[in-house]
XYZ file of C-alpha atoms in Angstrom:
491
model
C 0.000 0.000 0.000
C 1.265 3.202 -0.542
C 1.626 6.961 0.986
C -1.022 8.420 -0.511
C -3.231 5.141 -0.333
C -2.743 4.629 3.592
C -3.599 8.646 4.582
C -6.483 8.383 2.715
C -7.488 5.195 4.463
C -6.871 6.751 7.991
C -7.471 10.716 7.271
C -11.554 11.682 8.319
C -13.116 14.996 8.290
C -10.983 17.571 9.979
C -11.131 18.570 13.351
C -12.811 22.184 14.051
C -11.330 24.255 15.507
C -10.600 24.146 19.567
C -13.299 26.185 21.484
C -12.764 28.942 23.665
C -12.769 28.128 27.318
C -15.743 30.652 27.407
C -17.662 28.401 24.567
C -16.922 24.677 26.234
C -19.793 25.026 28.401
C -22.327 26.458 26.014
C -21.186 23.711 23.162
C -21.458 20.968 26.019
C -24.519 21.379 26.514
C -25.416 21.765 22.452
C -23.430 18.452 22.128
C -25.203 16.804 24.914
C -28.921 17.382 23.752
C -27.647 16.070 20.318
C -26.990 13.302 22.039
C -30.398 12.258 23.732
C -29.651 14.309 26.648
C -26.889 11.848 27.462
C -24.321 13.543 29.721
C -21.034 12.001 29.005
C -19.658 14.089 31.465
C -20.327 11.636 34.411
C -17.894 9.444 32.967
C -15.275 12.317 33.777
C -16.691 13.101 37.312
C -14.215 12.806 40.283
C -14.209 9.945 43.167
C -14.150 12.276 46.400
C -13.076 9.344 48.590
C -12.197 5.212 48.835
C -14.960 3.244 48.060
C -14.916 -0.227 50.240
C -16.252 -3.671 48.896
C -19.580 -3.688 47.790
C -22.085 -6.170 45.928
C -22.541 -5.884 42.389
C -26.499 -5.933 41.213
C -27.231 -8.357 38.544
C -29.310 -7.115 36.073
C -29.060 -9.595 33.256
C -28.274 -13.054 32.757
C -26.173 -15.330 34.847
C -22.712 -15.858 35.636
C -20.629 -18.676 33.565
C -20.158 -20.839 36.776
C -16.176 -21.462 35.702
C -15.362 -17.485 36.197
C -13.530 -16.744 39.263
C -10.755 -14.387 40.058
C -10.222 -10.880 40.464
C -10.403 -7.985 37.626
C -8.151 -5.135 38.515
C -8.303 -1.778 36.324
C -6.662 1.330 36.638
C -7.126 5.019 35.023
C -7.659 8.396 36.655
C -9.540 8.823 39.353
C -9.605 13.030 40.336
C -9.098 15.581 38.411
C -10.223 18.588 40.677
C -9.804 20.469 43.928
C -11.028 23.372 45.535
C -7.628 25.239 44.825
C -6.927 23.763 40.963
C -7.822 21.515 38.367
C -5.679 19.354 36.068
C -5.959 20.017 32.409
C -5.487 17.013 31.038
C -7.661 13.744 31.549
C -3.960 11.578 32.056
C -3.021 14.075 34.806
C -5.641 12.508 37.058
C -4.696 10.773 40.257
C -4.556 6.986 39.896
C -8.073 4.705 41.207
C -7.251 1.474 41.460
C -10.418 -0.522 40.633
C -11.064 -4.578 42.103
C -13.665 -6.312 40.222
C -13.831 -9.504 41.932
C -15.721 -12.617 40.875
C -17.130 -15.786 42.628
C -19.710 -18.227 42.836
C -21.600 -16.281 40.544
C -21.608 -13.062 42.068
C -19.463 -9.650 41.574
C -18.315 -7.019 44.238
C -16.534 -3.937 43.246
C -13.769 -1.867 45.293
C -11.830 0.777 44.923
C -8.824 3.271 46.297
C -6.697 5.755 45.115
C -2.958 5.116 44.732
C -0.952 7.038 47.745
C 1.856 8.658 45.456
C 3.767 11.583 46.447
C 1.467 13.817 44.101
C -0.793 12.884 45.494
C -0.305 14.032 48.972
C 1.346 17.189 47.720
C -1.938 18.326 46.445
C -3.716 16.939 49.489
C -1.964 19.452 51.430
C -2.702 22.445 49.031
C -6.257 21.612 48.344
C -5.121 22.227 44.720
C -4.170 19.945 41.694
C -0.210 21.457 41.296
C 1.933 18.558 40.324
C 3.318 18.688 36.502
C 2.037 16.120 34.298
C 1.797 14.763 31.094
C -0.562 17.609 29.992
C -0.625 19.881 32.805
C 1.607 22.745 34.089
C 3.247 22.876 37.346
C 1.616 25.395 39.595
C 1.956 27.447 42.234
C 3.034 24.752 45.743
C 4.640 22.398 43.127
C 7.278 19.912 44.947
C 9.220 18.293 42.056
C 12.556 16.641 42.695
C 12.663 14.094 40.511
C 9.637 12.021 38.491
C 7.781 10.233 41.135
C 6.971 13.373 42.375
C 4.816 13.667 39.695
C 3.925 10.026 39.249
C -0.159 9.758 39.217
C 0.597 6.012 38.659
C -2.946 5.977 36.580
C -2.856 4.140 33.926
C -2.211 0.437 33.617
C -1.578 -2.255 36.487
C 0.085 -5.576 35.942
C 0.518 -9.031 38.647
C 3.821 -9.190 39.406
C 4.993 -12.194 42.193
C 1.961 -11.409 44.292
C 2.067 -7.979 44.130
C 0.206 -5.796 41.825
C 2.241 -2.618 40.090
C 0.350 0.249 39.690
C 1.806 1.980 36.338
C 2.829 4.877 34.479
C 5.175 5.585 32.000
C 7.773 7.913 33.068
C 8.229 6.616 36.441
C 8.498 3.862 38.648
C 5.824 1.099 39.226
C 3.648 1.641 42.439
C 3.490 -1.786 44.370
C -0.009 -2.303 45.848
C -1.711 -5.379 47.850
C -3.841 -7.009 45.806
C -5.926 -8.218 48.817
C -7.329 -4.447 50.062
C -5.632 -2.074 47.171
C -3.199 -0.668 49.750
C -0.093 1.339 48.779
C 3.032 -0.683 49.226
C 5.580 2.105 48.096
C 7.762 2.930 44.914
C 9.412 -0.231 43.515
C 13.089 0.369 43.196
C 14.180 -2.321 40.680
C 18.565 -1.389 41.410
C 19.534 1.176 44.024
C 21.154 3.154 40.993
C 17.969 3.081 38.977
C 15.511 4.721 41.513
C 13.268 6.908 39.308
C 14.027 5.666 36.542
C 11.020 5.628 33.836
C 9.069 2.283 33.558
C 6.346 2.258 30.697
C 2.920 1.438 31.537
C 2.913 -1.839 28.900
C 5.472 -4.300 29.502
C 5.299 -7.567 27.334
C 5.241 -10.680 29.404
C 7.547 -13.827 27.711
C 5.542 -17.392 27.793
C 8.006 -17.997 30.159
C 6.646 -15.285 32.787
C 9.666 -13.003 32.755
C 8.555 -9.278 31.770
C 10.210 -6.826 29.367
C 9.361 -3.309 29.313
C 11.256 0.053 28.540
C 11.932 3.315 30.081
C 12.065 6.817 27.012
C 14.462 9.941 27.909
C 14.499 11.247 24.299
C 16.557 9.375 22.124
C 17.625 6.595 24.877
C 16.368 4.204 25.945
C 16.464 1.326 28.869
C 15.341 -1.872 28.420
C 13.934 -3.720 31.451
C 13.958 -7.564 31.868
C 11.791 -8.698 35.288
C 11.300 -12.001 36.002
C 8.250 -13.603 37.603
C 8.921 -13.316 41.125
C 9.852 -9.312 39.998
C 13.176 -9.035 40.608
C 15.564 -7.507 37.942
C 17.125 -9.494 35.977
C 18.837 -6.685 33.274
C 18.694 -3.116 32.792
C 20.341 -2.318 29.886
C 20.553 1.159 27.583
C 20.189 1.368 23.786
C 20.251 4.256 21.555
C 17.183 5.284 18.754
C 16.801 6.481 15.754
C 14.620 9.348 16.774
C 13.059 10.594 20.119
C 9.660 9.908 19.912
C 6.817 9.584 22.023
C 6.440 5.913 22.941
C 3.528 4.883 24.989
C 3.227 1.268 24.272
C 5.623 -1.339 22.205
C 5.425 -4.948 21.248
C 7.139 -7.791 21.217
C 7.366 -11.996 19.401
C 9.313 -14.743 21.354
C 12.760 -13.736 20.583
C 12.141 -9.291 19.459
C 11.252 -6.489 20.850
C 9.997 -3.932 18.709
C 9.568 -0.603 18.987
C 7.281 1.903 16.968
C 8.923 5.339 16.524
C 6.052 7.746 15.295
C 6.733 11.242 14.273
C 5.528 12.887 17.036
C 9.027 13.907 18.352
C 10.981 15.407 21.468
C 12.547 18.562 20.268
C 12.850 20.405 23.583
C 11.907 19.461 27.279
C 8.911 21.493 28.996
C 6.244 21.389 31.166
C 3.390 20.421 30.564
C 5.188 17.138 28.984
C 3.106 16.810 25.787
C 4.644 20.604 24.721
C 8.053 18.905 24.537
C 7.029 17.348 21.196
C 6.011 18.041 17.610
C 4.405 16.723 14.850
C 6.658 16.139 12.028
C 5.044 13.843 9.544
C 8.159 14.203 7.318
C 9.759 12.370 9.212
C 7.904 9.258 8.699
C 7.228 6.167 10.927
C 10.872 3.988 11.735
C 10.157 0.473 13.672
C 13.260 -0.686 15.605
C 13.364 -4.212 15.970
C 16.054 -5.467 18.761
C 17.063 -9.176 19.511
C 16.359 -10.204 22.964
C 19.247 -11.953 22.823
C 21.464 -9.102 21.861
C 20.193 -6.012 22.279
C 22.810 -4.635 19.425
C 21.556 -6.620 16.699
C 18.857 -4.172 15.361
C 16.829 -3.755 12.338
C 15.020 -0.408 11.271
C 11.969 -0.147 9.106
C 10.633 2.604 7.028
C 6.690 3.021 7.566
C 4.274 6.504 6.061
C 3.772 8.590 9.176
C 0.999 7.747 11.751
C 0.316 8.118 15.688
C -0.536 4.894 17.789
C -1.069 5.116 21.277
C -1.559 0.847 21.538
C -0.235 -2.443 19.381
C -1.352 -5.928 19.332
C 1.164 -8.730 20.645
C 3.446 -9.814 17.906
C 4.298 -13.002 16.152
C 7.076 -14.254 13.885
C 6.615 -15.992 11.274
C 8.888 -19.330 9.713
C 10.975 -17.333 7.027
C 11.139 -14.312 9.686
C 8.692 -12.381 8.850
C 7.529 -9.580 11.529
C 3.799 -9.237 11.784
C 1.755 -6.701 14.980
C -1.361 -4.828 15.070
C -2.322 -1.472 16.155
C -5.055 1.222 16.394
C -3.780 4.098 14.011
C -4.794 7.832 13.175
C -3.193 10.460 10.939
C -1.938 12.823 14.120
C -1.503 12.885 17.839
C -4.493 15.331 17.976
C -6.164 12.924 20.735
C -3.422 13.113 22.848
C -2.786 16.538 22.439
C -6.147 18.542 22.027
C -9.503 16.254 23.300
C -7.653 14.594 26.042
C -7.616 18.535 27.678
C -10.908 19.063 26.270
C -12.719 16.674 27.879
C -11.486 18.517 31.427
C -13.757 21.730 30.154
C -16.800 19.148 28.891
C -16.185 18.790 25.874
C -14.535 17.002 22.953
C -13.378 18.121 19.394
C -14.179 15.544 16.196
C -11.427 13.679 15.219
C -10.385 10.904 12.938
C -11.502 7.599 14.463
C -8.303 5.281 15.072
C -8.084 2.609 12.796
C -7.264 -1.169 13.341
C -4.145 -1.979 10.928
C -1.890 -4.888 10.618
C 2.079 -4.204 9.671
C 4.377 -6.837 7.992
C 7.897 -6.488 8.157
C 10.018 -8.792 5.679
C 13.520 -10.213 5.836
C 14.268 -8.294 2.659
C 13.285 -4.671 4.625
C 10.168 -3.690 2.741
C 7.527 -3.150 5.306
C 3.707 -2.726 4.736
C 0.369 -1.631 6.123
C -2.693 -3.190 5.813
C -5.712 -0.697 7.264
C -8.748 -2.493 7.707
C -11.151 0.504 7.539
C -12.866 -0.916 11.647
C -12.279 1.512 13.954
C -10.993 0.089 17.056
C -8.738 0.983 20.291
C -7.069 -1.177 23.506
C -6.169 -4.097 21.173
C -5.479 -7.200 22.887
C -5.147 -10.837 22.387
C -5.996 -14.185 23.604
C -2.920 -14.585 26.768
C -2.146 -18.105 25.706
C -0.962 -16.815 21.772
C 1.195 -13.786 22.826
C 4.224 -14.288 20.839
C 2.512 -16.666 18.558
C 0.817 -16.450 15.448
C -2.531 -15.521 16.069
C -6.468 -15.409 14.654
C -7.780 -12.388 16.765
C -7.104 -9.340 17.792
C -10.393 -8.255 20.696
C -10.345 -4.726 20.831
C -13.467 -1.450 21.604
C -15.076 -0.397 18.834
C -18.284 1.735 18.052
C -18.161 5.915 18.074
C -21.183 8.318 18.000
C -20.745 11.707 16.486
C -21.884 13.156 19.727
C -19.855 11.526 22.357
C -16.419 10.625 22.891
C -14.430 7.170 22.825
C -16.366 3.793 22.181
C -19.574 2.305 23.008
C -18.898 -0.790 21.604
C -16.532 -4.360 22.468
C -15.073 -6.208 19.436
C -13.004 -9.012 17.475
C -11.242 -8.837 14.907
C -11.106 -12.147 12.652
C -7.805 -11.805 10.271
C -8.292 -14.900 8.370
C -11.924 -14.076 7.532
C -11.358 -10.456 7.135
C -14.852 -9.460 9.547
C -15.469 -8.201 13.198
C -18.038 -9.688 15.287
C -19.172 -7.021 17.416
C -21.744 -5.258 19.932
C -22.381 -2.058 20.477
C -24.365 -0.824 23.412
C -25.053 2.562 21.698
C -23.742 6.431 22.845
C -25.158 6.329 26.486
C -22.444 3.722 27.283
C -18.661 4.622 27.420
C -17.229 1.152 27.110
C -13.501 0.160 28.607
C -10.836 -1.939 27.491
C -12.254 -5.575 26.874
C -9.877 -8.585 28.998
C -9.932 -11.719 28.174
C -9.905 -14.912 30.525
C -9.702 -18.165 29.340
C -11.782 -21.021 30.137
C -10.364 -23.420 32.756
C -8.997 -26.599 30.225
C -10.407 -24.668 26.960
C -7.333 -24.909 24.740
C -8.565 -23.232 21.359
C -8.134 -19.333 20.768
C -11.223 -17.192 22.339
C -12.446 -19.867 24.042
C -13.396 -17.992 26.981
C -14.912 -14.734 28.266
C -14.323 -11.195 27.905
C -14.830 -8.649 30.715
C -15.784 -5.184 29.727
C -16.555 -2.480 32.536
C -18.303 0.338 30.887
C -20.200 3.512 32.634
C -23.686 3.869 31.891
C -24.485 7.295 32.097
C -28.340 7.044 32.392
C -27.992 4.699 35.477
C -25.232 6.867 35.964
C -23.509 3.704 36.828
C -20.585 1.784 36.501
C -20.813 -1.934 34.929
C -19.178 -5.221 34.540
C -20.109 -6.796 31.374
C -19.544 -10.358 30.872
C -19.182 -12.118 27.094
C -18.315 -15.344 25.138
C -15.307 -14.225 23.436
C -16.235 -16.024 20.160
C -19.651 -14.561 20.262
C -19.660 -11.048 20.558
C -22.835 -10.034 18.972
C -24.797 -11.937 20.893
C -24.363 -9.219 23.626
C -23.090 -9.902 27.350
C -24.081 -13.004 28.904
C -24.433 -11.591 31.802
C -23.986 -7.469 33.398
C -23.491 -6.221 36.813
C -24.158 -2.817 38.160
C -22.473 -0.974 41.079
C -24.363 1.772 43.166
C -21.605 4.039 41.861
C -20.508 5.342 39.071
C -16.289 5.614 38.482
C -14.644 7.349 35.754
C -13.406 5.803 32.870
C -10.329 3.780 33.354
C -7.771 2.767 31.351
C -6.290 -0.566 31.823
C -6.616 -3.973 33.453
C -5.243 -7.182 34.242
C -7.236 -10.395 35.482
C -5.489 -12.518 38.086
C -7.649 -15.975 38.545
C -8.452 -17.315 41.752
């Protein structure tokens, strides 16, 4: 596919132009009675406080009797005080989120993750800590990056423990028992700070890679099980880009430089970079083995902020998966917006499959679906694959997805559900069937917030029949804002 071929595949309607803080409310409100009268807003709405264990209500269907474990989730959790907002959505302090699952039944928990931002602004009544998209203010105490760490976006199981995450500081160890805060994790005394992204790749074998960005360096972590360290080690880049997520096959790690690219270092952190489509797309490929053996690949220009686990194939081919749009205009323009209430139209990202060849040449294959949070059956990361289960569905009149989907490569179709714009649907995690042994063969948990119950729900599926909506949903007496990412640790 070429240039010309692959922005016209990805490139929508333009965005118009960003509103006047004195307009957001008025178009809000315009925006919200196109909608229905649904206010979207809820799904933005701060958590004042802890909320302890409580039953679940179910109010469809019945629980597959096989499910048991725990769902954890994490995303941002409070966005205001009395003294000063954030102004970005990822500036939010970090909720940790327990879905838990037995015997039929659901109970839902959650409690904010005790960082050293966190207190800081505590103490001023005011939201003052740096962030990704929001300027220090006045009572700022910044020393070094886990002073700023909201630890709000992903969470992973790591020997017992569970790692809140970020991506330009250190994991945040919490109990997985009552979601209390364990304390930074220090992976080597000379490494304290250091960043740790918020989507490490996990090996069949259980040890975890993952990778810390300072501009055009890079270190490469290797964790095993238990999580101790097992290597830290630095590499160089082509180009200092924004990196938010990688991927990886059994013996590569691969990472995707888009042109969105480090040219100076402010606060807040997403003013540090630029848009330079020129520039084009280069994917780094590193042996695990040897992390000097590297391989770079020429791709159009693009922004991703997620990719699909990837697989190689018998005469080396590279092959991954990721949710694609022309321009970081999410990340750099609606993810602020939606702190005023509202949202600017933008392209919708764009579920597209990239083949690198032994011979260099490297391709795109768009397949027109929009989709976002792609992710994969556990049991085939690393391994060629069928599926890629990811959330789909947008309405012109709210933002994100309302939808959960898969993706079917060999057929070329999506089997889908969409629960239409009052819903703003999460990331979809799968969890296999206890002795099921084929791809999808088990269940796929998708929270979403309802904002007529003004509620937040659990959502239940069979993974290999989407459309057939949720075999079973749960609602919780409260309503949390929408998270991010999640991790299911069985029973």
């Amino acid at each position: 596919m070429d240039r010309r071929h692959f922005l016209q595949t990805l490139t929508g309607a333009a965005a118009t132009a960003v509103l006047t803080p004195e307009l957001a409310q008025a178009a809000a409100q315009l925006r919200q009675g196109g909608a229905a009268g649904i206010n979207w807003q809820v799904a933005f709405s701060d958590v004042d406080a802890d909320l302890p264990r409580a039953p679940l209500k179910l109010v469809h269907g019945r629980a597959p009797k096989d499910l048991t474990g725990s769902l954890y989730r994490n995303g941002p959790g409070k966005f205001h005080r009395p003294g000063g907002s954030v102004d970005h959505w990822f500036d939010g302090d970090g909720l940790m989120r327990a879905f838990r699952v037995s015997d039929g039944a659901a109970t839902l928990e959650a409690r904010f993750v005790d960082t050293p931002k966190r207190r800081v602004e505590a103490a001023a009544n005011a939201m003052v800590q740096p962030g990704f998209g929001t300027a220090g203010k006045s009572g700022a105490q910044v020393r070094n990056a886990d002073d700023a760490n909201p630890a709000n976006i992903s969470v992973m199981s790591m020997g017992g423990e569970l790692w809140a995450l970020w991506e330009a500081g250190s994991p945040v160890v919490m109990d997985p028992m009552d979601l209390s805060t364990k304390g930074m994790k220090t992976l080597r005394d000379d490494l304290v700070h250091m960043p740790f992204l918020a989507h490490p790749r996990r090996d069949p074998g259980g040890d975890v890679w993952s990778l810390g960005l300072s501009g055009a360096q890079a270190i490469v972590w290797r964790v095993a099980a238990d999580g101790t360290l097992k290597s830290a080690d630095m590499v160089s880049l082509p180009m200092a880009s924004y990196v938010h997520d990688f991927t990886a096959t059994k013996r590569h790690l691969i990472v995707i430089l888009q042109p969105w690219v480090q040219d100076r270092m402010v606060m807040p952190y997403a003013d540090s970079f630029t848009w330079r489509p020129e520039m084009g797309t280069k994917v780094l490929v590193l042996d695990k083995a040897d992390l000097t053996k590297r391989r770079i690949y020429e791709l159009p220009p693009f922004f991703a902020f997620h990719f699909g686990s990837a697989w190689e194939e018998a005469d080396g081919t590279l092959r991954f998966d990721g949710c694609f749009t022309p321009d970081a205009r999410f990340a750099t323009t609606n993810g602020k917006a939606f702190m005023k209430g509202t949202f600017e139209p933008e392209p919708d990202p764009i579920l597209t499959l990239v083949t690198l060849r032994p011979n260099g040449r490297a391709t795109l294959e768009p397949t027109g679906v929009t989709a976002e949070f792609p992710r994969v059956d556990g049991r085939r990361s690393g391994d060629a694959r069928r599926y890629t289960i990811h959330a789909t569905a947008t309405a012109p009149n709210t933002p994100l997805f309302h939808g959960v989907a898969t993706y079917d490569w060999k057929a070329g179709k999506s089997d889908s559900y969409d629960f239409g714009a009052s819903h703003l649907v999460e990331e979809a995690v799968f969890v296999a069937r206890p002795g099921g042994t084929e791809e999808l063969d088990g269940w796929l948990l998708a929270p979403s917030v309802n904002t007529l119950a003004r509620a937040t729900e659990l959502h239940v599926f069979d993974a290999r029949r989407i459309a057939a909506g949720p075999i079973c949903t749960w609602r919780s007496e409260h309503v949390l804002p929408v998270s991010l990412h999640g991790v299911f640790v069985g029973a």
